[in-house]
């Protein structure tokens, strides 16, 4: 199975997930989850047949755009502007380190870790 | 943003908010007309010496004050429903941005291309620069391209929050475990402020939202720098 973390969307004509008529309303939870499931099912079946998982890339891009990172995998640390430098221009970048945060509560396992540990509730 | 002694809504930045503003004026005008009519009639009733103690029926006036309110209600309902359906129109967004509510800050994720994410904390009052707005400024603003349809996906990492930007007519609840979608479209550049709109603990009043709408080229420069 392809590692989700290493699969970046390649440079192409991808803009953003299009309107999906299966999920026309405000609640897009299922849209994110369904594409996540579809991606893993696609990868599993393609690899079982010995074919390339390239057609599965669409599902990856959709759930990568829609799903909050914290639902999918453990974040790899806070992103900062490169070098923390102030840049002249119309935009004011971060000018102070964030205040110290209280210790995080125990996290719910993310989907990717659940899949790796075999505790994922969905059917792939 | 709000200004001192403000009476009405903030200036509209999105087409939907413009519609809402006009609808608000329309409905408020009806309210004022009815209130002044009722007040006038009450004043007439209280200042006359005429009496009439043998009223048996009043079919004509009963008919009028049944039909007329029904017409007025229709005149309010039709524009209201028009705007309601306009908000649900299918549009194809050009960008998707996710925002997660935390206690007590917002975090933003732009993951269409590269993985860009950052937290947005309120600037404490003691650290404000001259001219900045108390309880409204943040360290990292949400920079977005203007005149483009943007899909906003809103959720929460802990308790209920609500992501609101009055100038764009947006308010969407941030519910843990649920992904709520709203559509954002700003017709002009500028800074647009909002505040958390669902009670979420002690610092509920201190987690504002600031949108910085810029031309697309500025947005591309900014996002390339932030990644």
Short mmCIF file of C-alpha atoms in Angstrom, two decimals:
data_model
loop_
_atom_site.label_atom_id
_atom_site.label_comp_id
_atom_site.label_asym_id
_atom_site.label_seq_id
_atom_site.Cartn_x
_atom_site.Cartn_y
_atom_site.Cartn_z
CA UNK A 1 0.00 0.00 0.00
CA UNK A 2 1.34 3.43 -0.84
CA UNK A 3 2.37 5.47 2.14
CA UNK A 4 -0.03 8.38 2.44
CA UNK A 5 2.60 10.63 3.99
CA UNK A 6 5.02 10.25 1.13
CA UNK A 7 2.54 10.74 -1.66
CA UNK A 8 2.46 14.39 -2.55
CA UNK A 9 0.10 15.47 -5.30
CA UNK A 10 2.30 15.86 -8.38
CA UNK A 11 2.41 19.17 -10.24
CA UNK A 12 -0.44 19.07 -12.65
CA UNK A 13 -3.76 20.66 -13.38
CA UNK A 14 -5.22 19.94 -9.94
CA UNK A 15 -7.09 22.89 -8.53
CA UNK A 16 -9.39 21.82 -5.73
CA UNK A 17 -11.99 19.06 -5.30
CA UNK A 18 -14.96 19.72 -7.59
CA UNK A 19 -18.55 19.81 -6.42
CA UNK A 20 -19.66 16.25 -5.61
CA UNK A 21 -23.42 15.80 -6.09
CA UNK A 22 -23.38 12.88 -3.65
CA UNK A 23 -22.66 15.39 -0.90
CA UNK A 24 -24.51 18.56 -1.83
CA UNK A 25 -25.12 19.92 1.67
CA UNK A 26 -23.23 21.68 4.37
CA UNK A 27 -22.00 18.54 6.09
CA UNK A 28 -18.95 17.37 4.15
CA UNK A 29 -17.73 14.84 6.73
CA UNK A 30 -18.82 11.91 4.62
CA UNK A 31 -17.23 13.41 1.49
CA UNK A 32 -13.83 13.42 3.19
CA UNK A 33 -14.29 9.96 4.70
CA UNK A 34 -15.64 8.36 1.53
CA UNK A 35 -12.73 9.57 -0.57
CA UNK A 36 -10.31 8.35 2.07
CA UNK A 37 -11.94 4.92 1.96
CA UNK A 38 -12.08 4.94 -1.82
CA UNK A 39 -8.39 5.76 -2.05
CA UNK A 40 -7.33 2.90 0.20
CA UNK A 41 -9.71 0.47 -1.47
CA UNK A 42 -8.42 1.52 -4.89
CA UNK A 43 -4.79 1.09 -3.85
CA UNK A 44 -5.50 -2.29 -2.27
CA UNK A 45 -7.27 -3.65 -5.30
CA UNK A 46 -4.82 -2.25 -7.83
CA UNK A 47 -1.88 -3.66 -5.96
CA UNK A 48 -3.63 -6.99 -5.67
CA UNK A 49 -3.93 -7.07 -9.45
CA UNK A 50 -0.36 -5.91 -9.88
CA UNK A 51 -1.38 -2.64 -11.54
CA UNK A 52 -0.18 0.88 -10.95
CA UNK A 53 -2.07 2.89 -8.34
CA UNK A 54 -1.90 6.03 -10.45
CA UNK A 55 -5.69 6.19 -11.05
CA UNK A 56 -6.13 6.27 -7.27
CA UNK A 57 -4.39 9.61 -7.16
CA UNK A 58 -7.68 11.47 -7.67
CA UNK A 59 -9.10 10.08 -4.43
CA UNK A 60 -5.91 10.95 -2.63
CA UNK A 61 -6.04 14.51 -3.81
CA UNK A 62 -9.68 14.92 -2.83
CA UNK A 63 -9.32 13.62 0.71
CA UNK A 64 -6.01 15.42 1.11
CA UNK A 65 -7.76 18.68 0.26
CA UNK A 66 -10.89 18.04 2.28
CA UNK A 67 -9.92 16.09 5.38
CA UNK A 68 -8.39 17.91 8.32
CA UNK A 69 -4.82 16.72 8.80
CA UNK A 70 -5.51 15.71 12.37
CA UNK A 71 -8.11 13.20 11.20
CA UNK A 72 -5.76 11.48 8.80
CA UNK A 73 -2.35 11.32 10.35
CA UNK A 74 -0.30 12.65 13.19
CA UNK A 75 1.11 16.08 12.33
CA UNK A 76 4.85 16.21 11.86
CA UNK A 77 5.49 19.41 13.83
CA UNK A 78 4.59 23.04 13.46
CA UNK A 79 5.30 24.75 10.16
CA UNK A 80 7.12 28.08 10.31
CA UNK A 81 7.89 30.58 7.58
CA UNK A 82 11.29 29.77 6.07
CA UNK A 83 13.99 31.15 8.38
CA UNK A 84 11.36 33.07 10.34
CA UNK A 85 12.40 36.15 8.31
CA UNK A 86 10.25 39.24 8.05
CA UNK A 87 9.43 39.98 4.44
CA UNK A 88 8.60 43.34 2.93
CA UNK A 89 5.37 43.24 1.09
CA UNK A 90 1.66 43.33 1.63
CA UNK A 91 1.73 40.51 4.12
CA UNK A 92 2.85 40.58 7.74
CA UNK A 93 4.25 37.19 8.70
CA UNK A 94 4.39 35.88 12.23
CA UNK A 95 6.29 38.34 14.36
CA UNK A 96 6.37 36.57 17.68
CA UNK A 97 6.62 32.99 18.83
CA UNK A 98 3.24 31.63 19.88
CA UNK A 99 2.55 31.53 23.60
CA UNK A 100 3.36 28.22 25.28
CA UNK A 101 0.47 25.87 24.85
CA UNK A 102 -0.90 23.69 27.63
CA UNK A 103 -0.03 19.99 27.28
CA UNK A 104 -2.22 18.37 24.63
CA UNK A 105 -4.87 15.94 25.84
CA UNK A 106 -4.48 12.31 24.76
CA UNK A 107 -5.13 12.24 21.01
CA UNK A 108 -7.59 10.03 19.27
CA UNK A 109 -5.74 7.73 16.93
CA UNK A 110 -5.75 9.01 13.41
CA UNK A 111 -7.04 6.98 10.52
CA UNK A 112 -3.63 6.20 9.03
CA UNK A 113 -2.27 4.94 12.30
CA UNK A 114 -5.44 2.95 12.83
CA UNK A 115 -5.02 1.32 9.44
CA UNK A 116 -1.42 0.48 10.24
CA UNK A 117 -2.39 -1.01 13.58
CA UNK A 118 -5.43 -2.78 12.20
CA UNK A 119 -7.91 -0.89 14.39
CA UNK A 120 -9.50 1.16 11.61
CA UNK A 121 -13.28 0.85 11.79
CA UNK A 122 -14.01 1.25 8.08
CA UNK A 123 -14.04 -1.54 5.53
CA UNK A 124 -11.15 -1.33 3.10
CA UNK B 1 -15.00 45.69 11.06
CA UNK B 2 -17.39 47.22 13.57
CA UNK B 3 -17.02 50.92 14.39
CA UNK B 4 -18.19 53.04 17.34
CA UNK B 5 -21.91 53.95 17.46
CA UNK B 6 -22.60 51.56 14.61
CA UNK B 7 -26.32 51.02 14.12
CA UNK B 8 -26.61 48.77 11.10
CA UNK B 9 -24.70 45.90 9.57
CA UNK B 10 -21.09 46.15 8.44
CA UNK B 11 -20.40 47.06 4.81
CA UNK B 12 -20.88 44.07 2.56
CA UNK B 13 -17.84 42.43 1.02
CA UNK B 14 -19.53 39.48 -0.64
CA UNK B 15 -22.55 39.41 -2.97
CA UNK B 16 -24.57 37.36 -0.50
CA UNK B 17 -23.93 39.86 2.27
CA UNK B 18 -25.05 42.64 -0.04
CA UNK B 19 -28.33 40.79 -0.60
CA UNK B 20 -28.71 40.26 3.13
CA UNK B 21 -28.08 43.93 3.80
CA UNK B 22 -30.81 45.00 1.35
CA UNK B 23 -33.19 42.40 2.74
CA UNK B 24 -32.51 43.66 6.24
CA UNK B 25 -33.33 47.21 5.11
CA UNK B 26 -36.52 45.96 3.44
CA UNK B 27 -37.71 43.99 6.47
CA UNK B 28 -36.80 46.78 8.87
CA UNK B 29 -38.74 49.29 6.76
CA UNK B 30 -41.82 47.07 7.04
CA UNK B 31 -41.30 46.81 10.78
CA UNK B 32 -41.02 50.59 11.13
CA UNK B 33 -44.14 51.15 9.01
CA UNK B 34 -46.21 48.73 11.04
CA UNK B 35 -44.90 50.07 14.34
CA UNK B 36 -45.60 53.67 13.45
CA UNK B 37 -49.08 52.79 12.15
CA UNK B 38 -49.91 50.94 15.37
CA UNK B 39 -48.47 53.74 17.50
CA UNK B 40 -50.50 56.30 15.58
CA UNK B 41 -53.71 54.31 15.98
CA UNK B 42 -53.06 53.87 19.71
CA UNK B 43 -52.54 57.60 20.07
CA UNK B 44 -55.82 58.20 18.24
CA UNK B 45 -57.63 55.75 20.50
CA UNK B 46 -56.30 57.42 23.62
CA UNK B 47 -57.10 60.99 22.58
CA UNK B 48 -60.71 60.83 21.43
CA UNK B 49 -63.89 61.59 23.32
CA UNK B 50 -66.01 59.53 20.92
CA UNK B 51 -67.40 56.21 22.14
CA UNK B 52 -69.20 53.36 20.46
CA UNK B 53 -70.53 50.68 22.76
CA UNK B 54 -72.76 48.68 20.43
CA UNK B 55 -70.33 47.04 18.07
CA UNK B 56 -71.76 43.75 16.81
CA UNK B 57 -69.55 42.87 13.90
CA UNK B 58 -66.88 44.47 11.77
CA UNK B 59 -66.59 42.20 8.78
CA UNK B 60 -64.89 44.67 6.48
CA UNK B 61 -62.11 45.74 8.79
CA UNK B 62 -61.59 42.14 9.95
CA UNK B 63 -61.10 41.13 6.34
CA UNK B 64 -58.64 43.96 5.72
CA UNK B 65 -56.52 43.25 8.75
CA UNK B 66 -56.31 39.60 7.87
CA UNK B 67 -55.51 39.92 4.20
CA UNK B 68 -53.07 42.82 4.55
CA UNK B 69 -50.75 41.09 7.08
CA UNK B 70 -50.79 37.98 4.91
CA UNK B 71 -49.63 40.07 1.97
CA UNK B 72 -46.96 41.71 4.08
CA UNK B 73 -45.69 38.32 5.23
CA UNK B 74 -45.49 37.15 1.64
CA UNK B 75 -43.54 40.30 0.78
CA UNK B 76 -41.05 39.38 3.48
CA UNK B 77 -40.92 35.65 2.77
CA UNK B 78 -40.26 35.82 -0.95
CA UNK B 79 -37.00 37.80 -0.83
CA UNK B 80 -35.95 35.78 2.21
CA UNK B 81 -36.38 32.46 0.43
CA UNK B 82 -34.67 33.88 -2.63
CA UNK B 83 -31.57 34.65 -0.60
CA UNK B 84 -31.76 31.31 1.21
CA UNK B 85 -31.62 29.43 -2.06
CA UNK B 86 -28.98 31.76 -3.44
CA UNK B 87 -26.71 30.74 -0.54
CA UNK B 88 -27.06 27.10 -1.56
CA UNK B 89 -26.21 27.60 -5.20
CA UNK B 90 -23.72 25.16 -6.62
CA UNK B 91 -20.48 26.89 -7.40
CA UNK B 92 -17.13 25.45 -8.30
CA UNK B 93 -14.56 26.72 -5.86
CA UNK B 94 -11.00 27.45 -6.91
CA UNK B 95 -9.45 26.86 -3.52
CA UNK B 96 -10.19 24.86 -0.37
CA UNK B 97 -9.11 26.08 3.06
CA UNK B 98 -9.73 24.22 6.28
CA UNK B 99 -10.01 25.86 9.64
CA UNK B 100 -9.96 24.04 12.95
CA UNK B 101 -11.16 25.65 16.15
CA UNK B 102 -9.13 25.07 19.29
CA UNK B 103 -9.27 26.41 22.79
CA UNK B 104 -8.51 29.25 22.18
CA UNK B 105 -7.21 29.91 18.69
CA UNK B 106 -7.92 28.99 15.08
CA UNK B 107 -5.62 26.96 12.87
CA UNK B 108 -5.73 27.04 9.10
CA UNK B 109 -4.74 24.43 6.54
CA UNK B 110 -4.20 24.99 2.84
CA UNK B 111 -3.59 21.50 1.46
CA UNK B 112 -4.64 21.68 -2.19
CA UNK B 113 -1.02 21.82 -3.32
CA UNK B 114 1.65 21.86 -0.64
CA UNK B 115 0.90 21.35 3.04
CA UNK B 116 0.57 24.81 4.49
CA UNK B 117 -0.80 25.17 7.97
CA UNK B 118 -0.44 27.69 10.78
CA UNK B 119 -2.08 28.83 13.99
CA UNK B 120 -3.74 32.18 14.44
CA UNK B 121 -3.61 33.59 17.96
CA UNK B 122 -5.04 36.88 19.12
CA UNK B 123 -2.46 39.60 19.78
CA UNK B 124 -2.68 40.48 23.50
CA UNK B 125 -3.66 44.07 24.26
CA UNK B 126 -0.25 44.94 25.75
CA UNK B 127 1.49 43.93 22.53
CA UNK B 128 -0.65 45.90 20.12
CA UNK B 129 1.03 48.45 17.91
CA UNK B 130 -0.52 51.93 17.61
CA UNK B 131 -3.58 51.86 15.39
CA UNK B 132 -4.25 48.16 15.80
CA UNK B 133 -7.62 46.95 16.96
CA UNK B 134 -8.01 45.63 20.50
CA UNK B 135 -9.18 41.99 20.75
CA UNK B 136 -9.36 41.71 16.97
CA UNK B 137 -5.81 41.48 15.65
CA UNK B 138 -4.06 38.16 15.18
CA UNK B 139 -0.46 37.16 14.60
CA UNK B 140 -1.08 35.17 11.39
CA UNK B 141 -3.92 36.38 9.23
CA UNK B 142 -5.77 34.17 6.78
CA UNK B 143 -4.53 35.42 3.43
CA UNK B 144 -6.90 34.59 0.59
CA UNK B 145 -7.26 35.60 -3.05
CA UNK B 146 -10.09 38.02 -3.72
CA UNK B 147 -12.78 37.66 -6.39
CA UNK B 148 -12.44 33.89 -6.28
CA UNK B 149 -14.84 31.33 -4.89
CA UNK B 150 -13.22 29.64 -1.92
CA UNK B 151 -14.51 26.57 -0.13
CA UNK B 152 -14.09 26.90 3.65
CA UNK B 153 -14.26 23.70 5.67
CA UNK B 154 -14.73 24.31 9.35
CA UNK B 155 -14.33 21.89 12.22
CA UNK B 156 -13.05 21.78 15.76
CA UNK B 157 -10.43 19.86 17.69
CA UNK B 158 -12.08 20.13 21.05
CA UNK B 159 -15.34 21.94 21.89
CA UNK B 160 -17.91 23.84 19.86
CA UNK B 161 -16.71 27.05 18.24
CA UNK B 162 -18.14 29.13 15.43
CA UNK B 163 -16.24 30.77 12.60
CA UNK B 164 -17.82 34.09 11.77
CA UNK B 165 -16.92 37.00 9.50
CA UNK B 166 -19.86 39.46 9.50
CA UNK B 167 -18.66 41.52 6.56
CA UNK B 168 -18.89 38.45 4.32
CA UNK B 169 -22.13 37.22 5.86
CA UNK B 170 -20.45 34.08 7.18
CA UNK B 171 -21.08 32.20 10.37
CA UNK B 172 -20.56 28.47 10.53
CA UNK B 173 -20.37 26.27 13.59
CA UNK B 174 -17.17 24.37 14.25
CA UNK B 175 -18.25 20.99 15.57
CA UNK B 176 -15.76 18.30 16.59
CA UNK B 177 -16.03 15.28 14.30
CA UNK B 178 -18.01 17.15 11.66
CA UNK B 179 -16.81 19.07 8.63
CA UNK B 180 -19.01 22.04 7.78
CA UNK B 181 -18.69 23.73 4.43
CA UNK B 182 -19.30 27.35 3.54
CA UNK B 183 -18.44 29.39 0.47
CA UNK B 184 -16.43 32.55 0.63
CA UNK B 185 -16.19 35.16 -2.08
CA UNK B 186 -14.84 38.66 -1.46
CA UNK B 187 -15.39 41.31 -4.09
CA UNK B 188 -12.71 43.69 -2.85
CA UNK B 189 -9.32 43.52 -1.10
CA UNK B 190 -8.89 44.41 2.54
CA UNK B 191 -8.92 43.14 6.10
CA UNK B 192 -12.12 41.58 7.43
CA UNK B 193 -12.55 40.77 11.07
CA UNK B 194 -14.68 38.29 12.91
CA UNK B 195 -14.86 36.63 16.30
CA UNK B 196 -15.61 33.19 17.65
CA UNK B 197 -19.38 32.93 17.88
CA UNK B 198 -20.02 29.91 20.08
CA UNK B 199 -19.19 29.88 23.76
CA UNK B 200 -16.12 27.74 24.19
CA UNK B 201 -14.58 28.48 27.54
CA UNK B 202 -12.79 31.26 29.32
CA UNK B 203 -11.09 32.80 26.29
CA UNK B 204 -14.02 32.56 23.94
CA UNK B 205 -13.92 36.34 23.40
CA UNK B 206 -10.22 36.23 22.59
CA UNK B 207 -9.95 34.10 19.48
CA UNK B 208 -10.68 36.40 16.56
CA UNK B 209 -10.52 35.75 12.83
CA UNK B 210 -8.86 38.09 10.36
CA UNK B 211 -9.15 37.57 6.62
CA UNK B 212 -6.69 39.38 4.41
CA UNK B 213 -8.09 39.45 0.88
CA UNK B 214 -5.39 40.17 -1.69
CA UNK B 215 -4.95 39.83 -5.46
CA UNK B 216 -4.09 36.35 -6.64
CA UNK B 217 -0.44 37.15 -7.35
CA UNK B 218 0.07 38.38 -3.76
CA UNK B 219 -1.62 35.25 -2.47
CA UNK B 220 0.69 33.04 -4.53
CA UNK B 221 3.75 34.90 -3.24
CA UNK B 222 2.54 34.63 0.34
CA UNK B 223 1.76 30.93 0.16
CA UNK B 224 5.11 30.18 -1.45
CA UNK B 225 6.82 32.00 1.44
CA UNK B 226 4.75 30.29 4.11
CA UNK B 227 5.33 26.71 2.99
#
